[in-house]
Coordinates of C-alpha atoms in Angstrom, one line a residue:
Chain A
M8 CA 1.8 9.5 37.3
I9 CA -1.6 7.8 37.4
E10 CA -4.7 9.4 38.8
F11 CA -8.2 8.1 38.8
Y12 CA -11.0 10.4 39.9
G13 CA -14.5 9.0 40.3
V14 CA -14.2 6.6 37.4
S15 CA -17.1 4.4 36.6
K16 CA -17.5 1.9 33.8
E17 CA -20.4 -0.2 32.5
Y18 CA -20.5 -3.0 30.1
H19 CA -23.9 -3.7 28.6
G20 CA -25.7 -2.3 31.6
R21 CA -23.5 -4.1 34.1
R22 CA -21.5 -1.7 36.2
V23 CA -17.9 -3.0 36.6
L24 CA -16.3 0.1 38.2
K25 CA -18.1 2.5 40.4
N26 CA -16.6 5.8 41.5
L27 CA -13.1 4.5 41.5
S28 CA -10.4 6.9 42.7
F29 CA -6.7 6.2 43.4
K30 CA -3.2 7.6 42.6
V31 CA 0.1 6.0 41.7
A32 CA 3.1 8.2 42.0
Q33 CA 5.9 8.5 39.5
G34 CA 8.4 5.7 40.1
E35 CA 6.1 3.6 42.3
F36 CA 5.7 -0.2 41.9
V37 CA 2.1 -1.0 42.7
F38 CA 0.0 -4.2 42.5
L39 CA -3.6 -4.2 41.6
T40 CA -5.4 -7.2 43.0
G41 CA -8.8 -8.6 43.6
P42 CA -10.9 -11.6 42.6
S43 CA -11.8 -12.4 39.1
G44 CA -14.3 -10.0 37.6
A45 CA -13.4 -7.3 40.0
G46 CA -12.3 -5.0 37.2
K47 CA -8.5 -5.3 37.2
T48 CA -8.2 -5.7 33.5
T49 CA -10.8 -2.9 32.9
V50 CA -8.6 -0.5 35.0
L51 CA -5.6 -1.3 32.8
K52 CA -7.6 -1.0 29.6
L53 CA -8.8 2.4 30.7
L54 CA -5.2 3.4 31.3
Y55 CA -4.1 2.7 27.8
R56 CA -7.4 3.9 26.3
A57 CA -8.5 0.5 25.0
E58 CA -11.7 1.6 26.7
G59 CA -13.1 5.0 27.4
P60 CA -14.4 5.8 30.9
G61 CA -18.1 6.1 31.3
E62 CA -17.7 8.7 34.0
G63 CA -14.8 10.3 35.8
Q64 CA -11.3 11.4 34.9
I65 CA -8.1 9.5 34.3
L66 CA -4.8 11.3 34.2
V67 CA -1.5 9.7 33.1
N68 CA 1.4 12.0 33.5
G69 CA -1.0 14.9 33.8
R70 CA -2.7 14.1 30.5
N71 CA -6.4 13.4 30.5
V72 CA -6.6 10.0 28.9
G73 CA -10.4 10.0 28.6
A74 CA -10.5 13.3 26.7
M75 CA -7.5 12.5 24.5
P76 CA -8.2 12.7 20.8
P77 CA -7.9 9.3 19.1
G78 CA -4.9 10.6 17.1
R79 CA -2.9 11.0 20.3
V80 CA -3.6 7.6 21.7
P81 CA -0.7 5.8 19.9
E82 CA 1.7 8.3 21.4
L83 CA 0.3 7.6 24.9
R84 CA 0.6 3.9 24.4
R85 CA 4.2 4.2 23.2
T86 CA 5.1 5.7 26.5
M87 CA 3.9 2.5 28.2
G88 CA 5.0 -1.1 28.1
I89 CA 1.9 -3.3 28.2
V90 CA 1.8 -7.0 29.0
F91 CA -1.5 -8.4 28.0
Q92 CA -3.2 -11.3 29.7
D93 CA -3.5 -13.1 26.4
Y94 CA 0.0 -12.0 25.3
K95 CA -1.2 -10.6 22.0
L96 CA 1.8 -11.7 20.0
L97 CA 1.9 -11.3 16.3
P98 CA 1.4 -14.9 15.1
S99 CA 3.2 -14.5 11.7
R100 CA 6.3 -12.9 13.2
N101 CA 9.1 -14.6 15.0
V102 CA 10.2 -13.8 18.6
F103 CA 12.8 -11.2 17.5
E104 CA 10.2 -9.4 15.3
N105 CA 7.6 -9.5 18.0
V106 CA 9.9 -7.9 20.5
S107 CA 11.6 -5.4 18.2
F108 CA 8.7 -4.0 16.1
V109 CA 7.9 -1.5 18.8
L110 CA 11.4 0.0 18.3
K111 CA 10.7 0.1 14.6
F112 CA 7.9 2.6 15.1
L113 CA 10.3 4.8 16.9
G114 CA 12.8 4.8 14.0
V115 CA 15.5 2.8 15.9
P116 CA 18.1 1.5 13.4
L117 CA 18.1 -2.3 12.8
A118 CA 21.5 -2.9 14.5
E119 CA 20.3 -1.1 17.7
R120 CA 16.9 -3.0 17.5
R121 CA 18.8 -6.3 17.3
R122 CA 21.0 -5.3 20.3
R123 CA 18.2 -4.2 22.5
A124 CA 15.9 -7.1 21.6
Y125 CA 18.7 -9.6 22.3
Q126 CA 19.4 -8.0 25.7
V127 CA 15.8 -8.1 26.8
L128 CA 15.3 -11.6 25.5
R129 CA 18.4 -12.6 27.6
L130 CA 16.6 -11.2 30.6
V131 CA 13.6 -13.4 30.0
E132 CA 15.8 -16.3 29.0
L133 CA 14.5 -16.6 25.5
H134 CA 17.6 -15.3 23.6
H135 CA 18.1 -18.8 22.1
R136 CA 14.6 -18.8 20.5
V137 CA 14.8 -15.5 18.4
N138 CA 13.6 -17.2 15.2
A139 CA 10.7 -19.2 16.7
L140 CA 7.2 -18.3 15.8
P141 CA 4.7 -17.8 18.7
E142 CA 2.9 -21.1 17.9
E143 CA 6.2 -22.9 18.5
L144 CA 6.4 -21.6 22.0
S145 CA 4.9 -22.8 25.2
G146 CA 2.4 -20.6 27.1
G147 CA 5.1 -19.5 29.5
E148 CA 7.5 -18.7 26.7
Q149 CA 4.9 -16.7 24.9
Q150 CA 4.3 -14.7 28.1
R151 CA 8.0 -14.0 28.4
V152 CA 8.1 -12.7 24.8
A153 CA 5.2 -10.4 25.7
L154 CA 7.2 -9.3 28.7
A155 CA 10.3 -8.7 26.6
R156 CA 8.2 -6.6 24.1
A157 CA 6.9 -4.5 26.9
L158 CA 10.4 -3.9 28.4
V159 CA 12.3 -3.3 25.2
N160 CA 11.3 0.3 24.9
E161 CA 12.3 1.2 28.5
P162 CA 8.8 2.7 29.0
E163 CA 7.9 5.4 31.5
L164 CA 5.0 3.2 32.7
L165 CA 4.9 -0.6 32.7
V166 CA 1.4 -2.0 32.9
A167 CA 1.1 -5.8 33.2
D168 CA -2.1 -7.9 33.3
E169 CA -1.4 -11.2 35.1
P170 CA 2.2 -11.3 33.8
T171 CA 3.2 -14.4 35.7
G172 CA 0.0 -16.4 35.1
N173 CA 1.7 -19.1 33.0
L174 CA 5.1 -19.1 34.6
D175 CA 6.5 -21.4 37.2
H176 CA 7.4 -20.0 40.5
R177 CA 11.1 -19.5 39.7
L178 CA 10.4 -17.7 36.5
A179 CA 7.7 -15.6 38.1
Q180 CA 10.1 -14.5 40.8
E181 CA 12.6 -13.7 38.0
V182 CA 10.0 -11.6 36.2
M183 CA 9.3 -9.7 39.4
R184 CA 13.0 -9.1 39.9
L185 CA 13.0 -7.8 36.4
F186 CA 10.1 -5.5 37.1
S187 CA 11.9 -4.3 40.2
Q188 CA 15.0 -3.5 38.2
I189 CA 13.0 -1.6 35.7
N190 CA 11.3 0.2 38.5
V191 CA 14.6 1.2 40.2
R192 CA 15.5 2.9 36.9
G193 CA 12.5 5.2 37.4
T194 CA 9.8 3.3 35.5
T195 CA 6.4 3.3 37.2
V196 CA 5.1 -0.3 37.4
L197 CA 1.5 -1.3 37.8
V198 CA 0.8 -5.1 37.9
A199 CA -2.6 -6.6 38.0
T200 CA -2.5 -10.1 39.6
H201 CA -4.4 -12.4 41.8
D202 CA -1.1 -14.2 42.9
V203 CA -1.2 -13.3 46.6
N204 CA 2.2 -15.1 47.3
L205 CA 3.9 -13.0 44.6
I206 CA 2.6 -9.8 46.1
R207 CA 3.7 -10.9 49.5
E208 CA 7.2 -11.8 48.4
T209 CA 7.6 -8.6 46.5
G210 CA 6.6 -6.4 49.4
R211 CA 5.1 -3.6 47.3
R212 CA 2.1 -1.4 47.7
C213 CA -1.1 -3.1 46.8
L214 CA -4.5 -1.7 45.7
T215 CA -7.4 -4.0 46.1
L216 CA -10.6 -4.1 44.1
D217 CA -13.7 -5.4 45.8
R218 CA -15.3 -8.7 44.8
G219 CA -18.8 -8.8 43.6
G220 CA -18.5 -7.4 40.1
V221 CA -19.2 -3.9 41.1
L222 CA -16.4 -1.7 42.3
E223 CA -17.5 0.3 45.3
G224 CA -14.3 2.2 45.6
L225 CA -10.7 1.3 46.3
V226 CA -9.8 0.4 49.8
E227 CA -6.1 0.1 50.2
A228 CA -6.2 -1.4 53.7
A229 CA -9.2 -3.7 53.1
L230 CA -8.9 -7.3 53.9
P231 CA -10.0 -9.6 51.1
P232 CA -12.8 -11.8 52.2
Q233 CA -10.9 -15.1 51.5
A234 CA -7.6 -14.2 53.2
A235 CA -6.4 -12.0 56.0
W236 CA -4.2 -9.4 54.5
R237 CA -2.1 -7.3 56.7
R238 CA -0.4 -4.0 56.7
E239 CA 3.3 -3.8 57.5
G240 CA 4.9 -0.4 57.8
G241 CA 2.5 1.3 55.4
I242 CA 2.9 -1.4 52.8
K243 CA 0.0 -3.8 52.5
L244 CA 1.2 -7.3 52.2
P245 CA -0.8 -10.5 51.9
P246 CA -0.2 -13.0 54.6
R247 CA 2.5 -15.6 54.3
D248 CA 1.2 -19.1 53.5
E249 CA 1.7 -20.3 57.1
D250 CA -0.1 -17.2 58.4
A251 CA -3.1 -18.0 56.2
R252 CA -3.1 -21.5 57.5
Chain B
M1488 CA 10.6 9.6 13.8
R1489 CA 12.9 10.7 11.0
R1490 CA 11.2 10.7 7.6
G1491 CA 13.8 8.4 6.1
A1492 CA 13.6 5.9 8.9
A1493 CA 9.8 6.1 8.8
F1494 CA 9.7 5.4 5.1
A1495 CA 12.3 2.6 5.5
S1496 CA 10.0 1.0 8.2
L1497 CA 7.0 1.5 6.0
L1498 CA 8.7 -0.2 3.0
D1499 CA 10.1 -2.9 5.2
E1500 CA 6.6 -3.6 6.6
A1501 CA 5.0 -3.5 3.1
L1502 CA 7.6 -5.9 1.7
S1503 CA 7.3 -8.2 4.7
G1504 CA 3.6 -8.2 4.4
L1505 CA 3.7 -9.1 0.7
W1506 CA 6.2 -11.8 1.4
R1507 CA 4.2 -13.3 4.3
A1508 CA 1.1 -13.4 2.0
R1509 CA 3.2 -14.4 -1.0
R1510 CA 0.7 -16.7 -2.6
V1511 CA -2.0 -14.1 -2.5
T1512 CA 0.5 -11.5 -3.7
V1513 CA 1.5 -13.7 -6.7
V1514 CA -2.2 -14.2 -7.7
S1515 CA -2.9 -10.5 -7.3
V1516 CA 0.1 -9.4 -9.3
F1517 CA -0.9 -11.8 -12.1
Q1518 CA -4.5 -10.5 -12.0
I1519 CA -3.3 -6.9 -12.2
S1520 CA -0.8 -7.8 -15.0
F1521 CA -3.5 -9.5 -17.0
S1522 CA -5.7 -6.3 -16.8
L1523 CA -2.7 -4.2 -17.7
F1524 CA -1.8 -6.6 -20.4
L1525 CA -5.2 -6.0 -22.1
V1526 CA -4.7 -2.3 -21.6
G1527 CA -1.3 -2.6 -23.2
L1528 CA -2.7 -4.5 -26.1
F1529 CA -5.0 -1.6 -26.8
L1530 CA -2.2 0.9 -26.4
L1531 CA -0.1 -1.2 -28.8
A1532 CA -3.0 -1.2 -31.3
A1533 CA -3.5 2.5 -30.8
E1534 CA 0.1 3.4 -31.3
N1535 CA 0.3 1.4 -34.5
L1536 CA -3.0 2.8 -35.7
G1537 CA -1.5 6.2 -34.9
G1538 CA 1.3 5.3 -37.2
V1539 CA -1.3 4.4 -39.9
V1540 CA -2.9 7.8 -39.3
D1541 CA 0.4 9.5 -39.7
T1542 CA 0.9 7.7 -42.9
L1543 CA -2.5 8.8 -44.1
R1544 CA -1.7 12.3 -43.1
E1545 CA 1.3 12.2 -45.3
E1546 CA -0.9 10.8 -48.0
T1547 CA -3.3 13.7 -47.9
A1548 CA -1.5 15.2 -50.9
V1549 CA -3.6 15.9 -53.9
T1550 CA -1.9 15.0 -57.2
L1551 CA -2.9 17.0 -60.3
F1552 CA -1.7 15.2 -63.4
L1553 CA -1.1 17.7 -66.1
R1554 CA -2.1 17.5 -69.8
P1555 CA 0.9 17.1 -72.1
G1556 CA 2.0 20.5 -73.2
A1557 CA 0.6 22.4 -70.3
D1558 CA 2.6 25.6 -70.4
E1559 CA 4.2 27.5 -67.5
A1560 CA 1.5 30.2 -67.5
S1561 CA -1.3 27.7 -67.0
R1562 CA 0.7 25.9 -64.3
A1563 CA 1.2 29.1 -62.5
A1564 CA -2.5 29.9 -62.8
L1565 CA -3.3 26.5 -61.4
E1566 CA -0.9 26.9 -58.4
S1567 CA -2.3 30.3 -57.7
R1568 CA -5.8 29.0 -57.7
A1569 CA -4.7 26.2 -55.3
L1570 CA -3.1 28.7 -52.9
E1571 CA -6.1 31.0 -52.9
S1572 CA -8.2 28.1 -51.6
K1573 CA -6.6 28.3 -48.1
L1574 CA -6.7 24.5 -48.0
V1575 CA -3.2 24.0 -49.3
A1576 CA 0.0 24.1 -47.2
A1577 CA 2.6 23.5 -49.9
I1578 CA 2.9 22.9 -53.6
R1579 CA 5.4 20.6 -55.2
R1580 CA 6.1 20.2 -59.0
V1581 CA 7.0 16.8 -60.2
S1582 CA 8.6 16.5 -63.6
P1583 CA 8.1 13.4 -65.8
E1584 CA 11.7 12.4 -65.1
E1585 CA 11.2 12.7 -61.4
A1586 CA 8.0 10.6 -61.7
R1587 CA 9.9 7.9 -63.6
G1588 CA 12.6 7.9 -60.9
R1589 CA 10.0 7.4 -58.2
F1590 CA 8.5 4.5 -60.1
A1591 CA 11.9 2.9 -60.4
R1592 CA 12.5 3.2 -56.7
S1593 CA 9.0 1.9 -55.8
F1594 CA 8.8 -0.9 -58.3
G1595 CA 12.4 -2.0 -58.8
S1596 CA 11.6 -5.1 -60.8
L1597 CA 9.5 -3.1 -63.3
A1598 CA 12.1 -0.3 -63.7
G1599 CA 13.8 -2.1 -66.5
A1600 CA 10.5 -2.5 -68.4
A1601 CA 9.8 1.2 -68.1
G1602 CA 13.2 2.0 -69.4
T1603 CA 12.6 0.1 -72.6
L1604 CA 9.8 2.4 -73.6
S1605 CA 10.7 4.9 -76.3
G1606 CA 9.4 7.9 -74.4
N1607 CA 8.6 8.8 -70.8
P1608 CA 5.1 7.6 -70.1
F1609 CA 4.8 9.5 -66.8
P1610 CA 3.1 12.9 -67.1
A1611 CA 4.3 16.0 -65.2
S1612 CA 2.2 16.6 -62.1
V1613 CA 1.7 19.1 -59.3
E1614 CA 1.3 17.8 -55.7
L1615 CA -0.6 19.8 -53.2
D1616 CA -0.1 19.2 -49.5
L1617 CA -3.3 19.9 -47.7
L1618 CA -3.5 21.8 -44.4
P1619 CA -4.5 19.9 -41.3
G1620 CA -8.2 19.9 -41.1
A1621 CA -8.7 20.3 -44.9
I1622 CA -9.9 16.7 -45.2
S1623 CA -12.9 17.5 -43.1
S1624 CA -13.6 20.9 -44.7
A1625 CA -16.8 21.3 -46.6
A1626 CA -14.9 23.4 -49.1
L1627 CA -12.6 20.5 -50.2
R1628 CA -14.9 18.8 -52.6
P1629 CA -15.8 22.0 -54.6
F1630 CA -12.1 22.9 -54.6
L1631 CA -11.2 19.5 -56.1
A1632 CA -13.9 19.9 -58.7
N1633 CA -12.6 23.4 -59.5
L1634 CA -9.1 22.0 -60.0
A1635 CA -10.4 19.2 -62.2
A1636 CA -12.1 21.7 -64.5
H1637 CA -8.8 23.6 -65.0
P1638 CA -7.7 23.3 -68.6
A1639 CA -4.1 22.2 -67.7
V1640 CA -5.3 19.3 -65.5
E1641 CA -5.9 15.9 -67.0
E1642 CA -6.7 14.1 -63.8
V1643 CA -7.1 14.7 -60.1
Q1644 CA -6.0 11.9 -57.8
F1645 CA -7.5 12.0 -54.4
D1646 CA -10.2 9.8 -52.8
V1647 CA -11.5 12.0 -50.1
D1648 CA -14.4 9.8 -49.1
W1649 CA -12.2 6.8 -48.6
I1650 CA -9.7 8.7 -46.4
R1651 CA -12.5 10.3 -44.4
R1652 CA -14.0 6.8 -43.7
L1653 CA -10.7 5.3 -42.8
R1654 CA -9.9 8.2 -40.4
G1655 CA -13.3 7.8 -38.9
V1656 CA -12.7 4.1 -38.3
V1657 CA -9.3 4.9 -36.8
R1658 CA -10.8 7.5 -34.5
L1659 CA -13.5 5.0 -33.4
V1660 CA -11.0 2.3 -32.7
A1661 CA -8.8 4.7 -30.7
A1662 CA -11.8 5.9 -28.7
A1663 CA -13.0 2.3 -28.1
G1664 CA -9.5 1.4 -27.0
L1665 CA -9.3 4.4 -24.6
A1666 CA -12.7 3.6 -23.1
T1667 CA -11.8 -0.1 -22.7
G1668 CA -8.4 0.8 -21.3
V1669 CA -10.0 3.1 -18.7
L1670 CA -12.5 0.3 -17.8
L1671 CA -9.7 -2.3 -17.5
A1672 CA -7.6 0.1 -15.5
L1673 CA -10.5 0.6 -13.1
G1674 CA -10.9 -3.2 -13.0
A1675 CA -7.2 -3.5 -12.1
A1676 CA -7.7 -0.9 -9.4
F1677 CA -10.6 -2.8 -7.9
T1678 CA -8.7 -6.1 -8.1
I1679 CA -5.9 -4.5 -6.1
A1680 CA -8.5 -3.0 -3.6
N1681 CA -10.0 -6.5 -3.1
V1682 CA -6.6 -8.1 -2.7
V1683 CA -5.5 -5.4 -0.2
R1684 CA -8.8 -5.8 1.7
L1685 CA -8.4 -9.5 1.8
T1686 CA -4.8 -9.1 3.2
I1687 CA -6.2 -6.7 5.8
L1688 CA -8.9 -9.2 6.8
L1689 CA -6.2 -11.9 7.1
H1690 CA -4.2 -9.6 9.4
R1691 CA -7.1 -8.1 11.4
D1692 CA -5.7 -9.5 14.7
E1693 CA -2.2 -8.1 14.0
I1694 CA -3.7 -4.7 13.2
D1695 CA -5.5 -4.7 16.5
I1696 CA -2.3 -5.6 18.4
L1697 CA -0.3 -3.0 16.5
R1698 CA -2.8 -0.4 17.6
L1699 CA -2.7 -1.6 21.2
V1700 CA 1.0 -1.2 21.4
G1701 CA 1.0 2.3 20.0
A1702 CA 1.9 1.8 16.3
P1703 CA 1.3 5.1 14.5
E1704 CA -1.6 5.0 12.0
V1705 CA 0.8 5.6 9.1
L1706 CA 2.7 2.4 10.0
I1707 CA -0.6 0.5 10.3
R1708 CA -2.3 1.6 7.1
G1709 CA 0.7 2.7 5.2
P1710 CA 2.1 -0.8 4.4
F1711 CA -1.2 -1.8 2.9
L1712 CA -1.3 1.3 0.7
L1713 CA 2.4 0.8 -0.2
G1714 CA 1.7 -2.9 -0.8
G1715 CA -1.0 -2.0 -3.3
V1716 CA 1.4 0.4 -5.1
L1717 CA 4.1 -2.3 -5.2
Q1718 CA 1.7 -4.8 -6.5
G1719 CA 0.5 -2.4 -9.2
F1720 CA 4.2 -1.7 -10.1
L1721 CA 5.0 -5.4 -10.3
G1722 CA 1.8 -6.0 -12.3
G1723 CA 2.8 -3.3 -14.7
L1724 CA 6.3 -4.8 -15.2
V1725 CA 4.9 -8.3 -15.7
A1726 CA 2.3 -6.9 -18.2
L1727 CA 5.1 -5.3 -20.2
G1728 CA 7.0 -8.6 -20.3
L1729 CA 3.8 -10.4 -21.5
L1730 CA 3.3 -7.7 -24.1
A1731 CA 6.8 -8.0 -25.3
V1732 CA 6.4 -11.8 -25.6
A1733 CA 3.1 -11.4 -27.5
F1734 CA 4.6 -8.8 -29.8
R1735 CA 7.5 -11.0 -30.6
G1736 CA 5.1 -13.8 -31.3
L1737 CA 3.0 -11.7 -33.6
L1738 CA 6.1 -10.4 -35.4
F1739 CA 7.2 -14.0 -35.9
F1740 CA 3.7 -14.9 -37.2
V1741 CA 3.8 -11.9 -39.7
V1742 CA 7.2 -12.8 -41.0
S1743 CA 6.4 -16.5 -41.3
T1744 CA 3.1 -15.8 -43.2
E1745 CA 4.6 -12.9 -45.2
N1746 CA 1.3 -11.2 -44.6
V1747 CA 1.8 -7.7 -46.1
L1748 CA -1.4 -6.2 -44.6
L1749 CA -0.4 -7.3 -41.1
G1750 CA 3.0 -6.0 -41.8
V1751 CA 1.6 -2.5 -42.3
F1752 CA -0.1 -2.5 -38.9
V1753 CA 2.4 -4.4 -36.7
V1754 CA 5.4 -2.1 -37.1
R1755 CA 6.7 -1.3 -33.6
F1756 CA 6.5 -2.1 -29.9
L1757 CA 5.3 0.4 -27.4
S1758 CA 7.4 3.5 -27.1
P1759 CA 9.4 3.9 -23.8
A1760 CA 7.0 6.7 -22.8
T1761 CA 4.0 4.4 -23.3
C1762 CA 5.7 1.6 -21.4
G1763 CA 6.2 4.2 -18.6
V1764 CA 2.6 5.1 -18.8
L1765 CA 1.5 1.5 -18.5
V1766 CA 3.7 0.9 -15.4
L1767 CA 2.6 4.2 -14.0
G1768 CA -1.0 3.1 -14.7
G1769 CA -0.3 0.0 -12.6
V1770 CA 1.1 2.2 -9.8
L1771 CA -1.8 4.6 -9.8
A1772 CA -4.3 1.6 -9.9
G1773 CA -2.4 0.2 -6.9
L1774 CA -2.5 3.5 -5.1
F1775 CA -6.2 3.9 -5.9
G1776 CA -7.0 0.3 -4.8
G1777 CA -4.8 0.5 -1.7
T1778 CA -6.4 3.8 -0.7
I1779 CA -9.9 2.4 -1.0
A1780 CA -9.0 -0.7 0.9
S1781 CA -7.0 0.9 3.7
R1782 CA -9.5 3.6 4.6
R1783 CA -9.9 4.0 8.3
G1784 CA -13.2 2.2 8.3
H1785 CA -11.7 -0.9 6.8
V1786 CA -8.4 -1.1 8.7

């Protein structure tokens, strides 16, 4: 589903990713973690071609994303659900419109758009706020709207950048349960997060980016410097809180 | 995506965009309508001047008043000379009785006075309808002099210089109107372009987000283009309304002042076809402005 081969990326002379290679299979649920500045967001941006790779090759469903002509990028993005770190909600549109406009691109009739938007807003417990504008919502609510928008299209690949950053623990767990449900239906899920507890509780495969600003390569079994991570049955899990203590 | 659904989405987005920026939309529509209103004024003047030209064209008949007692042979010779000139389209004979009847119809209040005269004061005449283009022909003046010299002709009534000058003025006004109209239409187009560009700047963040979530280019740029077209269309309709009000006002002024001269010129509102052209002009100006503003470099 996702294949990175020797991908490097620089911003203004500063190398953020260096010779990065990894694979995520179809239907997998994978966490991407690492300290701030390690390049998690950059990896996601490369996936949906918000950035082009400096070097290397990125394949999504066998399609070379880096070499994709600009005219095909929207089509690629429509196969993904993307949850942005800063939500990226349309400020002048209400919750329903923010969630359903993706379906509008696809020619889904209004009644069907309403039904699906309502369903997904129920999942994130925002069905009672369909007419609210983003500015009327709390940070957590805005994040859930962004989640709903990413899920409404039942995408092949769900990409989320810190999707639980502004949620309380109960809602964060609920979101992860949602992601799992989506994943069970066959959607590949890639979540960038630094929430170690969340990764541990979910018990999913985890890819770690090195600290230091420069990616030296992905080491699945590496232990992060600030915590002892451990491998259990082939799935890397961060330690439980008591273990860390 | 099905074409119908795609267009419905496009229209929905365009209308939503106009509604969200409704203050800017209203200002823009009024700016466009003002430009089109001025264009419409010129069209109104041009159409009515066109009516005057038509009247003049009808007036390009040369009247040859015959001497009393001019016989049939001399009349026939006169008509034959006229036809040979290749400047005349048709010849009409007017008897003294017919001339008196015309006078009575044109000047009803004086008809009684004419009837009190012992004889018929109106001479027989021959009317020559000139061919189109005869007015500007160099052969016209010698032809008229030749007719005036005919023994059966008492007087030739035709002021070629005056008609030529008037037609020249009409042509000049029509050309000036056309040029001004084109300039104003371009002005309207650039007004729309600026309004659309302003709307794009206001929605820059939304456009970026739409791109990130995979909106097709047609649904990103299309609403701005369609918004320009809709603004042009609305501007055209408002301009027509303003023109109708102005025309009514002018008519009221003419009637209240009983100004005969104005009455000659202000005779009719724009024809349905011209109204259509004005609205279409608004739509095209909107399309042009929207296209300029929503080019890929700007959106």
